[in-house]
Structures are given as C-alpha cells and as structure tokens.
mmCIF file with all atom_site columns, C-alpha atoms in Angstrom:
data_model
loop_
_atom_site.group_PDB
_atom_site.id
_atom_site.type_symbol
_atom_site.label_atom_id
_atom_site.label_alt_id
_atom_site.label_comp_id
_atom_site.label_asym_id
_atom_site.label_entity_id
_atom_site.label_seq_id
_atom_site.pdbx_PDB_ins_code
_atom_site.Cartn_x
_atom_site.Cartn_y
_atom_site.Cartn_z
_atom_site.occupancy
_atom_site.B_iso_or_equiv
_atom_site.pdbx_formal_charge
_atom_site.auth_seq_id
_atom_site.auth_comp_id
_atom_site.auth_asym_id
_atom_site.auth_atom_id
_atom_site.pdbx_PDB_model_num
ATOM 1   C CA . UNK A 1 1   ? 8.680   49.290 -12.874 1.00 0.00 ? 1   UNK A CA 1
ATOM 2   C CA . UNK A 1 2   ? 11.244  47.208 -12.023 1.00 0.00 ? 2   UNK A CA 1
ATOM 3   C CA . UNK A 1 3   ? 11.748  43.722 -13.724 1.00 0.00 ? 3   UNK A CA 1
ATOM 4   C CA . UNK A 1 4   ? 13.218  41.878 -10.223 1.00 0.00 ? 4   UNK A CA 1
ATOM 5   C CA . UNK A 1 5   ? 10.247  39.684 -8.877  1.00 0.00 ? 5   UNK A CA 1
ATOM 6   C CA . UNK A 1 6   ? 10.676  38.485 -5.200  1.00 0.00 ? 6   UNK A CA 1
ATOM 7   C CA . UNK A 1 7   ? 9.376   34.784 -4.515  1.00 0.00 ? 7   UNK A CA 1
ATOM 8   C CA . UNK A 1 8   ? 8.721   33.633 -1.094  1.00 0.00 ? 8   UNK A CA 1
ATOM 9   C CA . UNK A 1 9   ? 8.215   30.221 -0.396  1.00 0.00 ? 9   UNK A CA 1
ATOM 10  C CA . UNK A 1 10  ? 6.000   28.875 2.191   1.00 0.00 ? 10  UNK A CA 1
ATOM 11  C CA . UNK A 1 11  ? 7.519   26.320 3.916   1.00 0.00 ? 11  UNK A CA 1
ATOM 12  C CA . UNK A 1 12  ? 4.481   25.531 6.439   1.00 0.00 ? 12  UNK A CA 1
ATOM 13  C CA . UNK A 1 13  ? 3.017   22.250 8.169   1.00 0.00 ? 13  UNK A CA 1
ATOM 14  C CA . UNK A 1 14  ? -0.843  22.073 7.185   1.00 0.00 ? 14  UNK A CA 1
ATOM 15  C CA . UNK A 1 15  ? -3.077  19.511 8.761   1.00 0.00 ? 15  UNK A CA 1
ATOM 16  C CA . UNK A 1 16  ? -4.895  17.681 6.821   1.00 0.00 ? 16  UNK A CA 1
ATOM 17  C CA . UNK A 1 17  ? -8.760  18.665 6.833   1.00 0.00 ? 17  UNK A CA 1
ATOM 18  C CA . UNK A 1 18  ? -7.781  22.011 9.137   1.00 0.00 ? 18  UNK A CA 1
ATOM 19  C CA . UNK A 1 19  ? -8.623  24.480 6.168   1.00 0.00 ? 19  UNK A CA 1
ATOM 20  C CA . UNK A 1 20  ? -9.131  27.588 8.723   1.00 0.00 ? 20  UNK A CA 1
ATOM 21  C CA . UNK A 1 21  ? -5.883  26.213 10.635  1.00 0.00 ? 21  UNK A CA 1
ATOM 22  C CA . UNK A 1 22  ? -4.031  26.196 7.398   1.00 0.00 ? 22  UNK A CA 1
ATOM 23  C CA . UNK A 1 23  ? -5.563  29.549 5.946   1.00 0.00 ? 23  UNK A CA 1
ATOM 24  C CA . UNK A 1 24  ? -4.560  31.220 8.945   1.00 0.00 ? 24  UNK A CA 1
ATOM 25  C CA . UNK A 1 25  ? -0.447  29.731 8.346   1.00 0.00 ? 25  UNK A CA 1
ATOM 26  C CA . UNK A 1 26  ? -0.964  30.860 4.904   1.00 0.00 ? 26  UNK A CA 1
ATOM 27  C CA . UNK A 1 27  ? -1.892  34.379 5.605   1.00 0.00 ? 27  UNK A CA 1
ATOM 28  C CA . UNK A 1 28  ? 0.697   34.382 8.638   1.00 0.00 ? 28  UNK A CA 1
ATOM 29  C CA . UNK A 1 29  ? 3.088   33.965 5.748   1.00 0.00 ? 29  UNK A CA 1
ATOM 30  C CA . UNK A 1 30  ? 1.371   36.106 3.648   1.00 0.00 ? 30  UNK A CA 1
ATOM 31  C CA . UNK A 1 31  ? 2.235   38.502 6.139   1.00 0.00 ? 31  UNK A CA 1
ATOM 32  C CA . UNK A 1 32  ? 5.448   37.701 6.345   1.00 0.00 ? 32  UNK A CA 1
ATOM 33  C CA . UNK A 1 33  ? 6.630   37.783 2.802   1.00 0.00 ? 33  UNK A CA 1
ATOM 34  C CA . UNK A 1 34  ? 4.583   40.873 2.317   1.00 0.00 ? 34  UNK A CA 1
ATOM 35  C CA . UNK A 1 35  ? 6.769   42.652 5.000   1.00 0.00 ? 35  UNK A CA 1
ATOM 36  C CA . UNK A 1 36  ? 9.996   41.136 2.907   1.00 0.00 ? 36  UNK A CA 1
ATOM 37  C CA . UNK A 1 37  ? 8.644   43.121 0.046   1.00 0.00 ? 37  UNK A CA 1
ATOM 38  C CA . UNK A 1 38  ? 7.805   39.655 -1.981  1.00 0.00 ? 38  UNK A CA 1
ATOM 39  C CA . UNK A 1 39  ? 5.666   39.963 -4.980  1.00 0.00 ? 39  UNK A CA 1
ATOM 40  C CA . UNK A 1 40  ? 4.933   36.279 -5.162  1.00 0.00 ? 40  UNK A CA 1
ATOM 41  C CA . UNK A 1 41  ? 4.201   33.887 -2.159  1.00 0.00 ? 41  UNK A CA 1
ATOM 42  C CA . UNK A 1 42  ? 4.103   29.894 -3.010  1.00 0.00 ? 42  UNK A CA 1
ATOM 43  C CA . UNK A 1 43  ? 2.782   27.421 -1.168  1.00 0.00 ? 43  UNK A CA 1
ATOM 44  C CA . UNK A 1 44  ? 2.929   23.677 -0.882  1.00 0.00 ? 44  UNK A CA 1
ATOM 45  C CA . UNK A 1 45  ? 1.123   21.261 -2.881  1.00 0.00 ? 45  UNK A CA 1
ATOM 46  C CA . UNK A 1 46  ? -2.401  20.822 -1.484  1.00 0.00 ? 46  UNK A CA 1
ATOM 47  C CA . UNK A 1 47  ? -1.749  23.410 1.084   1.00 0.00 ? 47  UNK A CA 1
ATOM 48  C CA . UNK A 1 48  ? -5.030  24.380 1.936   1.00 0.00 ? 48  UNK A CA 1
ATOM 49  C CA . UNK A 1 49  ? -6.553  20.872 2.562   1.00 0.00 ? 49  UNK A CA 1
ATOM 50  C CA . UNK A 1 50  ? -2.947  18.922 4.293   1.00 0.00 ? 50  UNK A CA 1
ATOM 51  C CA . UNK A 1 51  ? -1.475  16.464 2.420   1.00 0.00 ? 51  UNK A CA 1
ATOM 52  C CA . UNK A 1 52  ? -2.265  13.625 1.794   1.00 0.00 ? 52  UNK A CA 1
ATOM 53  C CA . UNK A 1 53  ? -6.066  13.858 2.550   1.00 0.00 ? 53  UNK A CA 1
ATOM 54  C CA . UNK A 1 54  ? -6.698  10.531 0.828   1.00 0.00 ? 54  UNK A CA 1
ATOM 55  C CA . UNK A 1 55  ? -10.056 9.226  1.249   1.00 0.00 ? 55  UNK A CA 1
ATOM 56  C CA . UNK A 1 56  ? -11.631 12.623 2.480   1.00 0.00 ? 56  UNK A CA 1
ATOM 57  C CA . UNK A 1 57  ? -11.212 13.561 -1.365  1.00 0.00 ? 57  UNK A CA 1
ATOM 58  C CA . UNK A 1 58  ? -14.194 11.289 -2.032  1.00 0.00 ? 58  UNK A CA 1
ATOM 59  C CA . UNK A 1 59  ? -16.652 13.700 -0.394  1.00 0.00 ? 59  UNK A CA 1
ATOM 60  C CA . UNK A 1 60  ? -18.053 16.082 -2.213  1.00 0.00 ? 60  UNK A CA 1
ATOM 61  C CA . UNK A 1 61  ? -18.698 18.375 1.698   1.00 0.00 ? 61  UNK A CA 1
ATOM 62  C CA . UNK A 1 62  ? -14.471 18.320 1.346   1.00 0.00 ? 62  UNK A CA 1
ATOM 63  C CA . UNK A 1 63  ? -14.261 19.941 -1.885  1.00 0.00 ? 63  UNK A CA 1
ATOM 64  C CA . UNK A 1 64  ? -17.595 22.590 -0.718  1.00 0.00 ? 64  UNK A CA 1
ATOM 65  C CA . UNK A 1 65  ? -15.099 23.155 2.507   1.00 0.00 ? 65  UNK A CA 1
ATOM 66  C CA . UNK A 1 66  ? -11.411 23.661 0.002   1.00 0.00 ? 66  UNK A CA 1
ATOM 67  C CA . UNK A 1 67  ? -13.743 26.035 -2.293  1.00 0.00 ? 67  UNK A CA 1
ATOM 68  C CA . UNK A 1 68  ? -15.038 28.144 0.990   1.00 0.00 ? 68  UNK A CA 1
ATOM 69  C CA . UNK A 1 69  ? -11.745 28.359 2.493   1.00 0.00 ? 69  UNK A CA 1
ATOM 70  C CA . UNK A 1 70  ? -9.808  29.718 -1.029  1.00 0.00 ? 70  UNK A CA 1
ATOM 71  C CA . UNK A 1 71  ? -12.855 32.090 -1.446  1.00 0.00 ? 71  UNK A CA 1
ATOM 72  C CA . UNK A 1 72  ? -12.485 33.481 1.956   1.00 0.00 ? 72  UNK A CA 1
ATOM 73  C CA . UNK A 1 73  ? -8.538  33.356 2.019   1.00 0.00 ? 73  UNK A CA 1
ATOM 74  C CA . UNK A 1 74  ? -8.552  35.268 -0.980  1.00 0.00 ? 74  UNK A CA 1
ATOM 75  C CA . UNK A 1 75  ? -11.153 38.307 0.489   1.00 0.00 ? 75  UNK A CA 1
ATOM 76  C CA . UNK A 1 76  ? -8.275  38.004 3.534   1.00 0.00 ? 76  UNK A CA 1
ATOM 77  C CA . UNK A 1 77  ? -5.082  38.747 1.304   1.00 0.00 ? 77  UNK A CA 1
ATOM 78  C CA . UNK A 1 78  ? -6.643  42.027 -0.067  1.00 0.00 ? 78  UNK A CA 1
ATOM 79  C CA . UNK A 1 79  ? -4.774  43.602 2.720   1.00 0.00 ? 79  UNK A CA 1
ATOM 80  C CA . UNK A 1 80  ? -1.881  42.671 0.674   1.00 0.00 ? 80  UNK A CA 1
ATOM 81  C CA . UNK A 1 81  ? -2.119  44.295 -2.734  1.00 0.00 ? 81  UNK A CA 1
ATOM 82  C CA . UNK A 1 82  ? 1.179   44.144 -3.816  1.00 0.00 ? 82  UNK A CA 1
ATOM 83  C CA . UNK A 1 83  ? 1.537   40.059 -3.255  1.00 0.00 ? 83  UNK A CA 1
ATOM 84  C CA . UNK A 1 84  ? 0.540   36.920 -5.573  1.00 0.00 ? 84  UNK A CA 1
ATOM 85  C CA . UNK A 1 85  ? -0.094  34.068 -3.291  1.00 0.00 ? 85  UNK A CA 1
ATOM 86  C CA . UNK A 1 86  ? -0.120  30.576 -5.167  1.00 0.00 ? 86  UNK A CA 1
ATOM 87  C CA . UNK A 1 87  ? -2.186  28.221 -3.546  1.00 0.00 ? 87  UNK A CA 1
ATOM 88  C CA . UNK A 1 88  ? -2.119  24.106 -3.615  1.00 0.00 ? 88  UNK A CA 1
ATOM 89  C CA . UNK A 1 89  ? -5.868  22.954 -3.207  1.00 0.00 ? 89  UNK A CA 1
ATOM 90  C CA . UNK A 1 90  ? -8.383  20.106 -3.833  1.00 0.00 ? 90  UNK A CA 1
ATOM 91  C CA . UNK A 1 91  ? -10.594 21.088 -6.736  1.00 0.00 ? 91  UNK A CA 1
ATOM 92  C CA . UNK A 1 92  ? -13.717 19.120 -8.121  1.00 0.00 ? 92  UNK A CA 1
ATOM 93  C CA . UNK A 1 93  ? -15.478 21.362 -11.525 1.00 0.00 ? 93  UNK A CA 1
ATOM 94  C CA . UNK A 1 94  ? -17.814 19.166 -13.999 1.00 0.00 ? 94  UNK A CA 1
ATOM 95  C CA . UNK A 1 95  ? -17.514 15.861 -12.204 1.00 0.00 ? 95  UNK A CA 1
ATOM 96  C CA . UNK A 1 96  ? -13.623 15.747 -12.175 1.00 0.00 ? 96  UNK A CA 1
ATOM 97  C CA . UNK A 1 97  ? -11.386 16.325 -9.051  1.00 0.00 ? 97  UNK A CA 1
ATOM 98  C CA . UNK A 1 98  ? -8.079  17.811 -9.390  1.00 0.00 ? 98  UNK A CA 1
ATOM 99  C CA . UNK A 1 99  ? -4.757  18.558 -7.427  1.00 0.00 ? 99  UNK A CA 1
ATOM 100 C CA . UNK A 1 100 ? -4.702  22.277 -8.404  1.00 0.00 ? 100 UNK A CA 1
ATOM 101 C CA . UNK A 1 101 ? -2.894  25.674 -7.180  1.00 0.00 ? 101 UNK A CA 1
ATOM 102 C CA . UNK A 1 102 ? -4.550  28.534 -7.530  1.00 0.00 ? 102 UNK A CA 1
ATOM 103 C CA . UNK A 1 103 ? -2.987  32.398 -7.963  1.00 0.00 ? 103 UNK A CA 1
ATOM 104 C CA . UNK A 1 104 ? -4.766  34.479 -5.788  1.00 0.00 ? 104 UNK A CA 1
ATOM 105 C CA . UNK A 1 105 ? -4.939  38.536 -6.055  1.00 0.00 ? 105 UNK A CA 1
ATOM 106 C CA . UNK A 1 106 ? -6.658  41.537 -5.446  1.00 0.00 ? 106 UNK A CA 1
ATOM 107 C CA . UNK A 1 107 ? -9.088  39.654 -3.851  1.00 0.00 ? 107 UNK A CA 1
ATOM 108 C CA . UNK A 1 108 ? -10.155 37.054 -6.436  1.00 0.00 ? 108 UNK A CA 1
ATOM 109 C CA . UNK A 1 109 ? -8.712  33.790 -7.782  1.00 0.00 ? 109 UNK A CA 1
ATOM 110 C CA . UNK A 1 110 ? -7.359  34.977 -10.763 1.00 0.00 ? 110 UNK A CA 1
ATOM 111 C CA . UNK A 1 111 ? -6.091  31.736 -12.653 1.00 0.00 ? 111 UNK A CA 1
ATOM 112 C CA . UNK A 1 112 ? -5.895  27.508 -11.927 1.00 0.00 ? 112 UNK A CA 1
ATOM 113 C CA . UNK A 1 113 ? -3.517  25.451 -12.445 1.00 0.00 ? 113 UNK A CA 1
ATOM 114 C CA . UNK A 1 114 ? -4.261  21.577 -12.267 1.00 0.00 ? 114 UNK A CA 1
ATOM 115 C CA . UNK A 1 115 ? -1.403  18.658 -11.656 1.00 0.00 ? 115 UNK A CA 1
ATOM 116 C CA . UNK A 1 116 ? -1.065  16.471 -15.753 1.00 0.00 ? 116 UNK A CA 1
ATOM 117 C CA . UNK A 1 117 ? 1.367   13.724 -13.385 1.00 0.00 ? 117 UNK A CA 1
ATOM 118 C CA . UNK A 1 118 ? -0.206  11.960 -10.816 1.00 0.00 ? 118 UNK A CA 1
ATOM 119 C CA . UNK A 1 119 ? 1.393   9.632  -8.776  1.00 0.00 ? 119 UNK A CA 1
ATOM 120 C CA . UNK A 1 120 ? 0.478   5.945  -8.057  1.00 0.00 ? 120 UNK A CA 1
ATOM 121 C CA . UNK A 1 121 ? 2.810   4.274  -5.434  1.00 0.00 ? 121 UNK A CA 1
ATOM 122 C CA . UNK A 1 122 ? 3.126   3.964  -1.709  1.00 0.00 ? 122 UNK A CA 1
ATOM 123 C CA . UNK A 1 123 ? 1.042   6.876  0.098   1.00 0.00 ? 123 UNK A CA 1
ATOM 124 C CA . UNK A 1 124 ? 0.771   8.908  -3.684  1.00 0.00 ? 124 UNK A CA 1
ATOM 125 C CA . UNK A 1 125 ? -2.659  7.213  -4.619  1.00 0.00 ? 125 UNK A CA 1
ATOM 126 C CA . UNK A 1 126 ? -3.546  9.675  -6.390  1.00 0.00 ? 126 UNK A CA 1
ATOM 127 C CA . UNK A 1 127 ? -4.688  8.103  -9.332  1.00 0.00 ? 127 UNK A CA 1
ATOM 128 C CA . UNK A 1 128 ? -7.349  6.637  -7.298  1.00 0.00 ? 128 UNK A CA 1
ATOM 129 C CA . UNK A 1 129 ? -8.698  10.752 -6.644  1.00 0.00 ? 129 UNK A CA 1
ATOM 130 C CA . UNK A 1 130 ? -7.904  12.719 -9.287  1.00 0.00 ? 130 UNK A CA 1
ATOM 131 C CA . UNK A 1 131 ? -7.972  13.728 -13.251 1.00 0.00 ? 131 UNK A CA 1
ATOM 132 C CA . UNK A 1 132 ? -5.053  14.610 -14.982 1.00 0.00 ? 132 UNK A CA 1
ATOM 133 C CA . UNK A 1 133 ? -5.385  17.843 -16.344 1.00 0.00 ? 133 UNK A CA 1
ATOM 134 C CA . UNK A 1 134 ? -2.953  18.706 -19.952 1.00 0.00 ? 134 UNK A CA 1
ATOM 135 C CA . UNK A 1 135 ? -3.228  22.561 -19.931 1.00 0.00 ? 135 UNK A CA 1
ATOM 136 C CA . UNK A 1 136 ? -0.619  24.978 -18.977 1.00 0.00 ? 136 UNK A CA 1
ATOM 137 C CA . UNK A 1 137 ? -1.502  27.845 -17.026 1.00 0.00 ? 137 UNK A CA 1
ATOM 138 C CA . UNK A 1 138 ? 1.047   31.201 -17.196 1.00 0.00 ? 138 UNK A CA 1
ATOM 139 C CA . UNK A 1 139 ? 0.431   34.488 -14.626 1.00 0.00 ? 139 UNK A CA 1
ATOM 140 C CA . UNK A 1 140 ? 2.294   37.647 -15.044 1.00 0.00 ? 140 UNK A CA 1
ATOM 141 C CA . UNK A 1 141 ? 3.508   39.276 -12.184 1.00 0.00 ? 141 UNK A CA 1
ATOM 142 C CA . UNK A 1 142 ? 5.809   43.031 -13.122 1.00 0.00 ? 142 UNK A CA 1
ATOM 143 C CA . UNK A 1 143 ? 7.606   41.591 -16.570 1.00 0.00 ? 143 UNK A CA 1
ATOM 144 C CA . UNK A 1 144 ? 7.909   38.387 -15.460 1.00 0.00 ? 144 UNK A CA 1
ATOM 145 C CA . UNK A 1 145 ? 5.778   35.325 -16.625 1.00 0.00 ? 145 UNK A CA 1
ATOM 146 C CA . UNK A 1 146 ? 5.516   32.648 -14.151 1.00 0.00 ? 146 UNK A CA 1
ATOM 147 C CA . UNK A 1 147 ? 4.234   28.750 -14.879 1.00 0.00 ? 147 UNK A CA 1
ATOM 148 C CA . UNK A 1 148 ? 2.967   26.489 -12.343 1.00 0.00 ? 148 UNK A CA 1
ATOM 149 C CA . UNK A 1 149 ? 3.963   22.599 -12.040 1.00 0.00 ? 149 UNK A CA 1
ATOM 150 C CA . UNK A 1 150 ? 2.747   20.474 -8.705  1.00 0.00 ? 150 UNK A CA 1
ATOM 151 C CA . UNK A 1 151 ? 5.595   17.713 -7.882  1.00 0.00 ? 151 UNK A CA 1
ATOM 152 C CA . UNK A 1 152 ? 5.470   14.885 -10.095 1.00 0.00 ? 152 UNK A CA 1
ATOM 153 C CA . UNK A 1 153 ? 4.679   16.831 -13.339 1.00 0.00 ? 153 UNK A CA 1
ATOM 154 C CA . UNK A 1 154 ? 8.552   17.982 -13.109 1.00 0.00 ? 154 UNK A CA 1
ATOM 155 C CA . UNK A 1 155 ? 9.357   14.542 -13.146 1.00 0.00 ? 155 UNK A CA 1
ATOM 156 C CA . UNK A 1 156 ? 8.495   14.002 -16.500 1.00 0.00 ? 156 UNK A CA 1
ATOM 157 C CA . UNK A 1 157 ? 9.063   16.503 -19.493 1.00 0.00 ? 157 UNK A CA 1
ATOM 158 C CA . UNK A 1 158 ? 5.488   17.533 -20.693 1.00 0.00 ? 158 UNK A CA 1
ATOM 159 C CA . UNK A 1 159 ? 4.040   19.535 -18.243 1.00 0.00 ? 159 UNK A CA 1
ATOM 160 C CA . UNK A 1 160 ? 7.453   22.447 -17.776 1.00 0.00 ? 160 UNK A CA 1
ATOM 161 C CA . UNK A 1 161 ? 7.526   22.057 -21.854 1.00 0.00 ? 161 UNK A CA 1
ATOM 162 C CA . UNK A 1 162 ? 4.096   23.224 -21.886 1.00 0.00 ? 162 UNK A CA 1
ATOM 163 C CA . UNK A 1 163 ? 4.597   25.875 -19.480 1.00 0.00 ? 163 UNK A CA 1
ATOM 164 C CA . UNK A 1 164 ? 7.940   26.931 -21.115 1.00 0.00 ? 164 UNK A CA 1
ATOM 165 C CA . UNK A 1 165 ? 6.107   27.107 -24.870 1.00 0.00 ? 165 UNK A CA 1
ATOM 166 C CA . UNK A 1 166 ? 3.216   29.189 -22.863 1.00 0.00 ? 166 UNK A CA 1
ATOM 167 C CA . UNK A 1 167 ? 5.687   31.843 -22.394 1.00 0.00 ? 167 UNK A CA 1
ATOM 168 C CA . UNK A 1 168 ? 6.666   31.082 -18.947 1.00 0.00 ? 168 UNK A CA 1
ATOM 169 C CA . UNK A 1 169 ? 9.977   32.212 -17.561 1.00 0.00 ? 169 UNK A CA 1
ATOM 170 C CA . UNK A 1 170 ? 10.091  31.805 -14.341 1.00 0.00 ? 170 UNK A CA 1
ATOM 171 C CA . UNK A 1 171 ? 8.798   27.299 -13.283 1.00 0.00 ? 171 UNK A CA 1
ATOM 172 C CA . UNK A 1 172 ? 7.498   27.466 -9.403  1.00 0.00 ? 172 UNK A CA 1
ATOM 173 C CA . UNK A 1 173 ? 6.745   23.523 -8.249  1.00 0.00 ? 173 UNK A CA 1
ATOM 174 C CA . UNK A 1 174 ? 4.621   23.128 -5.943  1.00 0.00 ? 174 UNK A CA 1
ATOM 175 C CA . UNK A 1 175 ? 5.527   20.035 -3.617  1.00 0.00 ? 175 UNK A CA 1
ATOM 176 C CA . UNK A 1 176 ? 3.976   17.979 -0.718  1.00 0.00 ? 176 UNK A CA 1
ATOM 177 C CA . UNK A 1 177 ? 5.315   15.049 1.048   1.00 0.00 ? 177 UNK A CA 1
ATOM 178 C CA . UNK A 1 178 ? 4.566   12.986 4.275   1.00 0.00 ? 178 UNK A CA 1
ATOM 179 C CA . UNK A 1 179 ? 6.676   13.076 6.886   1.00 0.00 ? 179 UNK A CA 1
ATOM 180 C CA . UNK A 1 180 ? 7.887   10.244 8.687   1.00 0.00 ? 180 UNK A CA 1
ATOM 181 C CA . UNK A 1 181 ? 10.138  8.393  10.813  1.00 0.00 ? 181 UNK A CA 1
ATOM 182 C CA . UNK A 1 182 ? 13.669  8.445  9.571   1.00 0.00 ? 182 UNK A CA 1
ATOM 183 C CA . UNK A 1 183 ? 12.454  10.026 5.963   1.00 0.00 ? 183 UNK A CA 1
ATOM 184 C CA . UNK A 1 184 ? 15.602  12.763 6.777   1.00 0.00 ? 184 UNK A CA 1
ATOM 185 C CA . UNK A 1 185 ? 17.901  9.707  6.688   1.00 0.00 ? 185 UNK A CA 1
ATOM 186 C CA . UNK A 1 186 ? 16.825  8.395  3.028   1.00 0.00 ? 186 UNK A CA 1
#
C-alpha cells in the first residue's frame, strides 16, 4: 500500500438550512474527488447545515434535520469505498451543541470531531450556540494519521498541539466564512 494520501478539498457554497441541497454538493464532490483518485474529501466548516445558521441552532427539529441528513449522506457515499469524506455539521449529544466534523466511511460515521475555539465577535456568535469541546480526535487513512481542527481552534495553540501529541500527521482545518460585499478587498 502506498503511503501518498490524496486530499480534496471541497470548496462549495451551502445554504444555510438546505441540508438535502448541500448533501447533494457534497456528494457531487464526492464524486468528483473520487474520480481524481482522492482518498480524503474535506469539507467546510458547518457544511451540511450553511454557515452561519445562527438562531436556527436553538431548535432542537435543526439538529434532528443535521443528524438525518449525515446519516443518510453517509448510506450515499458507500458508492465510494475508497474515499474519507470529512464533514462540518451542527451536533447537539447530552444537552450540549457543538460545531463538529464528522469522518464518514464505508457507510457509517466513523469518528467526531468537535470545535475547543469558538468565536465571539461580529457574525461569529458562537459562544451564544455552542460548547467547547477539549478532545482531539485522529483518523487513519493508508499510513497516514490525520487530525481535525474547525477555524478558530488554529488560531490558538491548544487544539493542533493536541492533535499533533494524538499522533496526527497530517492538520486538515475546516473553515467557514460569510460572504459579503467587498470582503475580497479586505
């Protein structure tokens, strides 16, 4: 087996609230990388609901959609066995909500990641929705061990230390960010 792992990277516009709309970009680039012979396919940061969804992460019938939609998305990408598709998604377990990314292969989620930096300034309210979470979470794709960071946490040292003394390798950061109006300029 080789030790070369191709990444692909997503670069998709997801609506906010559209998770069938957003599932169906993720699996057209699922498709996509697949073809490119990529072993890994990552996605933005809260990919599966749009970003920012801001107050729609206060009902609970959001979080029941985001867990439908990765479930079903992940039964879709069996028809890619040889790709890992990494996932940004609302998550709510035990009474906490997270910004999370999921790894999802051979039909299951096989590991979740949760964001330890959240952001609380401007549009980034996210304070206001989510937990911080503290743990590291490492997938192994070929001989290569991959960590997961979502935007802010590579801001700050903790979070890639923690993935680094997991045994990760490779760091893929997920990112979101609102577009608008002269934002190319800044």
């Amino acid at each position: 087996m080789s030790s070369r792992v191709r990444v692909a990277v997503a670069q998709i516009n997801c609506t906010v609230g559209d998770f069938e709309g957003n599932s169906r970009r993720i699996l057209d680039m699922a498709a996509g990388a697949s073809r490119a012979g990529a072993q890994v396919l990552l996605t933005p940061e809260l990919a599966l609901s749009g970003y920012p969804p801001e107050d729609l992460l206060l009902r609970r019938a959001f979080y029941e959609a985001s867990d439908a939609a990765l479930g079903k998305l992940a039964a879709q990408l069996l028809q890619f066995p040889d790709l890992h598709v990494v996932v940004g998604h609302p998550l709510a377990r035990e009474g906490r909500r997270f910004n999370a990314a999921s790894v999802l292969h051979g039909g299951l989620v096989t590991g979740t990641y949760c964001k330890h930096d959240l952001p609380n300034y401007d549009v980034f309210d996210e304070q206001r929705y989510f937990t911080p979470d503290n743990r590291p979470f490492v997938f192994e794709v070929g001989r290569t061990r991959f960590g997961l960071n979502i935007c802010e946490d590579t801001w700050y040292p903790y979070a890639p230390e923690c993935a680094k003394a997991a045994g990760a390798q490779v760091l893929l950061v997920l990112n979101g960010s609102p577009f608008h109006l002269g934002k190319q300029a800044l």
